[in-house]
């Protein structure tokens, strides 16, 4: 399994594809498929049948997974996309931004 640089809760920007330039918070990361679900990005229409939960049924808009290689982490200090690194501070491993050298 590949170690990913993006975790759920991170603020990311889409850098490639149909939704290029849009930003959002990572809701879920699927390490098996190398995909992430980003809030408000890659919205799809899902048709639902009437059920006890939704007696009306109808069309529901929801986020679809997007490839990890198409998103990049946003540095909270500079508000630009950045790569991440890992370093040891004391006895803990911490992620840091390569642009601002700030702990994430």
Short mmCIF file of N, CA and C in Angstrom, two decimals:
data_model
loop_
_atom_site.label_atom_id
_atom_site.label_comp_id
_atom_site.label_asym_id
_atom_site.label_seq_id
_atom_site.Cartn_x
_atom_site.Cartn_y
_atom_site.Cartn_z
N UNK A 1 0.84 -1.18 0.00
CA UNK A 1 0.00 0.00 0.00
C UNK A 1 0.89 1.25 0.00
N UNK A 2 0.49 2.24 -0.79
CA UNK A 2 1.29 3.45 -0.96
C UNK A 2 0.99 4.46 0.16
N UNK A 3 2.03 5.12 0.65
CA UNK A 3 1.86 6.18 1.65
C UNK A 3 1.42 7.44 0.92
N UNK A 4 0.31 8.02 1.35
CA UNK A 4 -0.23 9.21 0.70
C UNK A 4 0.14 10.47 1.47
N UNK A 5 0.27 11.58 0.75
CA UNK A 5 0.65 12.86 1.35
C UNK A 5 -0.57 13.65 1.82
N UNK A 6 -1.78 13.17 1.50
CA UNK A 6 -3.00 13.90 1.83
C UNK A 6 -3.83 13.10 2.81
N UNK A 7 -4.36 13.79 3.84
CA UNK A 7 -5.19 13.15 4.85
C UNK A 7 -6.58 13.79 4.83
N UNK A 8 -7.56 13.12 5.45
CA UNK A 8 -8.88 13.74 5.53
C UNK A 8 -8.80 14.93 6.48
N UNK A 9 -9.51 15.99 6.12
CA UNK A 9 -9.47 17.24 6.88
C UNK A 9 -8.57 18.29 6.25
N UNK A 10 -7.70 17.89 5.31
CA UNK A 10 -6.82 18.84 4.63
C UNK A 10 -7.61 19.70 3.65
N UNK A 11 -7.16 20.93 3.44
CA UNK A 11 -7.74 21.81 2.42
C UNK A 11 -6.88 21.64 1.17
N UNK A 12 -7.53 21.27 0.05
CA UNK A 12 -6.79 20.98 -1.19
C UNK A 12 -7.36 21.78 -2.36
N UNK A 13 -6.54 21.88 -3.43
CA UNK A 13 -6.96 22.50 -4.68
C UNK A 13 -6.80 21.46 -5.79
N UNK A 14 -7.77 21.43 -6.71
CA UNK A 14 -7.69 20.53 -7.86
C UNK A 14 -6.75 21.15 -8.88
N UNK A 15 -5.73 20.38 -9.31
CA UNK A 15 -4.71 20.93 -10.21
C UNK A 15 -4.82 20.38 -11.63
N UNK A 16 -5.73 19.41 -11.85
CA UNK A 16 -5.90 18.85 -13.19
C UNK A 16 -7.31 18.30 -13.34
N UNK A 17 -7.79 18.27 -14.56
CA UNK A 17 -9.10 17.68 -14.83
C UNK A 17 -10.19 18.72 -15.02
N UNK A 18 -11.44 18.26 -15.07
CA UNK A 18 -12.59 19.13 -15.33
C UNK A 18 -12.80 20.18 -14.24
N UNK A 19 -12.44 19.88 -13.01
CA UNK A 19 -12.71 20.77 -11.88
C UNK A 19 -11.46 21.54 -11.45
N UNK A 20 -10.53 21.74 -12.39
CA UNK A 20 -9.27 22.42 -12.10
C UNK A 20 -9.51 23.80 -11.50
N UNK A 21 -8.80 24.09 -10.39
CA UNK A 21 -8.91 25.39 -9.74
C UNK A 21 -9.84 25.41 -8.55
N UNK A 22 -10.76 24.44 -8.45
CA UNK A 22 -11.69 24.45 -7.32
C UNK A 22 -11.02 23.91 -6.07
N UNK A 23 -11.47 24.42 -4.92
CA UNK A 23 -10.87 24.06 -3.64
C UNK A 23 -11.93 23.44 -2.73
N UNK A 24 -11.46 22.67 -1.75
CA UNK A 24 -12.37 22.08 -0.78
C UNK A 24 -11.63 21.28 0.27
N UNK A 25 -12.39 20.78 1.22
CA UNK A 25 -11.85 20.00 2.33
C UNK A 25 -11.97 18.52 1.98
N UNK A 26 -10.94 17.75 2.28
CA UNK A 26 -10.96 16.31 2.01
C UNK A 26 -11.85 15.64 3.06
N UNK A 27 -12.89 14.94 2.59
CA UNK A 27 -13.81 14.26 3.48
C UNK A 27 -13.36 12.84 3.78
N UNK A 28 -12.84 12.16 2.75
CA UNK A 28 -12.46 10.75 2.91
C UNK A 28 -11.35 10.42 1.92
N UNK A 29 -10.44 9.55 2.33
CA UNK A 29 -9.35 9.11 1.45
C UNK A 29 -9.42 7.59 1.32
N UNK A 30 -9.39 7.10 0.07
CA UNK A 30 -9.38 5.66 -0.20
C UNK A 30 -7.98 5.27 -0.66
N UNK A 31 -7.19 4.68 0.23
CA UNK A 31 -5.80 4.35 -0.08
C UNK A 31 -5.70 3.20 -1.07
N UNK A 32 -6.69 2.32 -1.08
CA UNK A 32 -6.67 1.17 -2.01
C UNK A 32 -6.75 1.65 -3.46
N UNK A 33 -7.65 2.60 -3.73
CA UNK A 33 -7.90 3.06 -5.09
C UNK A 33 -7.17 4.36 -5.44
N UNK A 34 -6.40 4.93 -4.48
CA UNK A 34 -5.68 6.21 -4.69
C UNK A 34 -6.63 7.35 -5.02
N UNK A 35 -7.77 7.40 -4.32
CA UNK A 35 -8.76 8.44 -4.59
C UNK A 35 -9.17 9.12 -3.30
N UNK A 36 -9.68 10.34 -3.44
CA UNK A 36 -10.16 11.10 -2.29
C UNK A 36 -11.49 11.76 -2.65
N UNK A 37 -12.34 11.97 -1.64
CA UNK A 37 -13.59 12.68 -1.84
C UNK A 37 -13.39 14.08 -1.26
N UNK A 38 -13.56 15.09 -2.12
CA UNK A 38 -13.35 16.48 -1.73
C UNK A 38 -14.70 17.19 -1.71
N UNK A 39 -14.94 17.95 -0.64
CA UNK A 39 -16.21 18.65 -0.43
C UNK A 39 -16.49 19.65 -1.55
N UNK A 40 -17.62 19.49 -2.23
CA UNK A 40 -18.05 20.42 -3.27
C UNK A 40 -17.36 20.26 -4.61
N UNK A 41 -16.54 19.22 -4.78
CA UNK A 41 -15.82 19.01 -6.04
C UNK A 41 -16.27 17.68 -6.65
N UNK A 42 -16.37 17.64 -7.98
CA UNK A 42 -16.75 16.44 -8.72
C UNK A 42 -18.14 15.95 -8.31
N UNK A 43 -19.11 16.86 -8.33
CA UNK A 43 -20.49 16.53 -7.95
C UNK A 43 -21.14 15.70 -9.06
N UNK A 44 -21.86 14.66 -8.66
CA UNK A 44 -22.59 13.81 -9.59
C UNK A 44 -24.04 13.71 -9.13
N UNK A 45 -24.95 13.44 -10.08
CA UNK A 45 -26.36 13.27 -9.76
C UNK A 45 -26.64 11.79 -9.58
N UNK A 46 -27.20 11.41 -8.44
CA UNK A 46 -27.50 10.01 -8.16
C UNK A 46 -29.02 9.89 -8.05
N UNK A 47 -29.59 8.98 -8.82
CA UNK A 47 -31.03 8.76 -8.79
C UNK A 47 -31.34 7.78 -7.67
N UNK A 48 -32.26 8.16 -6.77
CA UNK A 48 -32.60 7.30 -5.64
C UNK A 48 -34.07 6.86 -5.73
N UNK A 49 -34.30 5.62 -5.38
CA UNK A 49 -35.67 5.10 -5.34
C UNK A 49 -36.33 5.54 -4.03
N UNK A 50 -37.63 5.68 -4.02
CA UNK A 50 -38.31 5.99 -2.76
C UNK A 50 -38.07 4.89 -1.72
N UNK A 51 -37.79 5.29 -0.49
CA UNK A 51 -37.56 4.33 0.58
C UNK A 51 -38.10 4.92 1.88
N UNK A 52 -37.92 4.20 2.97
CA UNK A 52 -38.38 4.69 4.27
C UNK A 52 -37.61 5.96 4.66
N UNK A 53 -36.33 5.99 4.31
CA UNK A 53 -35.48 7.15 4.66
C UNK A 53 -35.88 8.38 3.83
N UNK A 54 -36.06 8.17 2.52
CA UNK A 54 -36.50 9.27 1.64
C UNK A 54 -37.75 8.81 0.88
N UNK A 55 -38.94 9.11 1.42
CA UNK A 55 -40.17 8.61 0.79
C UNK A 55 -40.42 9.22 -0.59
N UNK A 56 -39.86 10.38 -0.86
CA UNK A 56 -40.06 11.03 -2.15
C UNK A 56 -39.16 10.42 -3.23
N UNK A 57 -37.93 10.04 -2.86
CA UNK A 57 -36.96 9.57 -3.86
C UNK A 57 -36.44 10.77 -4.63
N UNK A 58 -35.99 10.55 -5.87
CA UNK A 58 -35.56 11.67 -6.71
C UNK A 58 -34.07 11.67 -6.99
N UNK A 59 -33.56 12.85 -7.36
CA UNK A 59 -32.17 13.00 -7.75
C UNK A 59 -31.40 13.68 -6.63
N UNK A 60 -30.31 13.07 -6.20
CA UNK A 60 -29.49 13.60 -5.11
C UNK A 60 -28.11 13.96 -5.67
N UNK A 61 -27.63 15.15 -5.33
CA UNK A 61 -26.27 15.55 -5.73
C UNK A 61 -25.30 15.11 -4.64
N UNK A 62 -24.20 14.44 -5.04
CA UNK A 62 -23.19 14.03 -4.06
C UNK A 62 -21.81 14.06 -4.70
N UNK A 63 -20.77 14.08 -3.84
CA UNK A 63 -19.40 14.13 -4.33
C UNK A 63 -18.94 12.74 -4.78
N UNK A 64 -18.22 12.70 -5.89
CA UNK A 64 -17.63 11.46 -6.36
C UNK A 64 -16.13 11.52 -6.09
N UNK A 65 -15.46 10.36 -5.97
CA UNK A 65 -14.01 10.37 -5.71
C UNK A 65 -13.22 11.00 -6.85
N UNK A 66 -12.10 11.61 -6.51
CA UNK A 66 -11.20 12.22 -7.49
C UNK A 66 -9.80 11.64 -7.25
N UNK A 67 -9.05 11.47 -8.32
CA UNK A 67 -7.71 10.88 -8.23
C UNK A 67 -6.79 11.75 -7.36
N UNK A 68 -6.01 11.12 -6.49
CA UNK A 68 -5.09 11.83 -5.59
C UNK A 68 -4.07 12.66 -6.37
N UNK A 69 -3.64 12.16 -7.53
CA UNK A 69 -2.63 12.87 -8.32
C UNK A 69 -3.17 14.18 -8.89
N UNK A 70 -4.49 14.35 -8.90
CA UNK A 70 -5.10 15.57 -9.45
C UNK A 70 -5.37 16.64 -8.39
N UNK A 71 -4.99 16.38 -7.13
CA UNK A 71 -5.20 17.38 -6.09
C UNK A 71 -3.88 17.69 -5.39
N UNK A 72 -3.78 18.92 -4.89
CA UNK A 72 -2.57 19.36 -4.21
C UNK A 72 -2.95 20.10 -2.93
N UNK A 73 -2.17 19.90 -1.90
CA UNK A 73 -2.41 20.52 -0.60
C UNK A 73 -2.19 22.02 -0.65
N UNK A 74 -3.02 22.78 0.08
CA UNK A 74 -2.88 24.23 0.14
C UNK A 74 -2.18 24.59 1.44
N UNK A 75 -1.12 25.40 1.32
CA UNK A 75 -0.37 25.88 2.49
C UNK A 75 -1.22 26.91 3.22
N UNK A 76 -1.50 26.72 4.53
CA UNK A 76 -2.35 27.68 5.24
C UNK A 76 -1.74 29.09 5.35
N UNK A 77 -0.42 29.18 5.29
CA UNK A 77 0.25 30.49 5.44
C UNK A 77 0.23 31.29 4.14
N UNK A 78 0.64 30.66 3.02
CA UNK A 78 0.77 31.37 1.75
C UNK A 78 -0.46 31.24 0.86
N UNK A 79 -1.40 30.34 1.20
CA UNK A 79 -2.62 30.08 0.42
C UNK A 79 -2.31 29.60 -1.00
N UNK A 80 -1.13 28.98 -1.19
CA UNK A 80 -0.75 28.42 -2.48
C UNK A 80 -0.60 26.91 -2.33
N UNK A 81 -0.57 26.20 -3.46
CA UNK A 81 -0.35 24.76 -3.39
C UNK A 81 1.08 24.49 -2.99
N UNK A 82 1.28 23.39 -2.28
CA UNK A 82 2.61 23.06 -1.78
C UNK A 82 2.79 21.55 -1.74
N UNK A 83 4.04 21.14 -1.72
CA UNK A 83 4.36 19.74 -1.48
C UNK A 83 4.63 19.59 0.01
N UNK A 84 4.54 18.36 0.50
CA UNK A 84 4.75 18.13 1.93
C UNK A 84 5.98 17.28 2.15
N UNK A 85 6.56 17.44 3.32
CA UNK A 85 7.68 16.62 3.74
C UNK A 85 7.41 16.15 5.16
N UNK A 86 8.21 15.21 5.63
CA UNK A 86 8.07 14.70 6.99
C UNK A 86 9.42 14.85 7.69
N UNK A 87 9.39 15.36 8.91
CA UNK A 87 10.61 15.47 9.70
C UNK A 87 10.29 15.09 11.14
N UNK A 88 11.33 14.80 11.90
CA UNK A 88 11.16 14.40 13.30
C UNK A 88 11.47 15.60 14.18
N UNK A 89 10.50 15.99 15.01
CA UNK A 89 10.69 17.06 15.99
C UNK A 89 10.53 16.43 17.36
N UNK A 90 11.62 16.37 18.11
CA UNK A 90 11.59 15.67 19.40
C UNK A 90 11.46 14.19 19.16
N UNK A 91 10.34 13.61 19.58
CA UNK A 91 10.11 12.18 19.34
C UNK A 91 8.88 11.96 18.45
N UNK A 92 8.40 13.02 17.78
CA UNK A 92 7.22 12.90 16.92
C UNK A 92 7.56 13.21 15.48
N UNK A 93 6.88 12.50 14.55
CA UNK A 93 6.98 12.80 13.13
C UNK A 93 5.94 13.87 12.82
N UNK A 94 6.32 14.92 12.10
CA UNK A 94 5.37 15.96 11.72
C UNK A 94 5.46 16.23 10.22
N UNK A 95 4.32 16.59 9.63
CA UNK A 95 4.29 17.00 8.23
C UNK A 95 4.57 18.49 8.17
N UNK A 96 5.32 18.92 7.14
CA UNK A 96 5.58 20.34 6.98
C UNK A 96 5.47 20.73 5.52
N UNK A 97 5.19 22.00 5.30
CA UNK A 97 5.05 22.54 3.96
C UNK A 97 6.43 22.83 3.40
N UNK A 98 6.69 22.41 2.16
CA UNK A 98 8.00 22.65 1.54
C UNK A 98 8.17 24.12 1.14
N UNK A 99 7.04 24.85 0.92
CA UNK A 99 7.14 26.25 0.52
C UNK A 99 7.44 27.15 1.70
N UNK A 100 6.66 27.01 2.79
CA UNK A 100 6.82 27.92 3.93
C UNK A 100 7.58 27.30 5.10
N UNK A 101 7.89 26.00 5.00
CA UNK A 101 8.61 25.27 6.05
C UNK A 101 7.84 25.25 7.38
N UNK A 102 6.50 25.40 7.29
CA UNK A 102 5.64 25.47 8.47
C UNK A 102 5.01 24.10 8.72
N UNK A 103 4.88 23.72 9.99
CA UNK A 103 4.26 22.45 10.35
C UNK A 103 2.77 22.51 10.02
N UNK A 104 2.27 21.45 9.39
CA UNK A 104 0.86 21.39 9.02
C UNK A 104 0.01 20.73 10.08
#
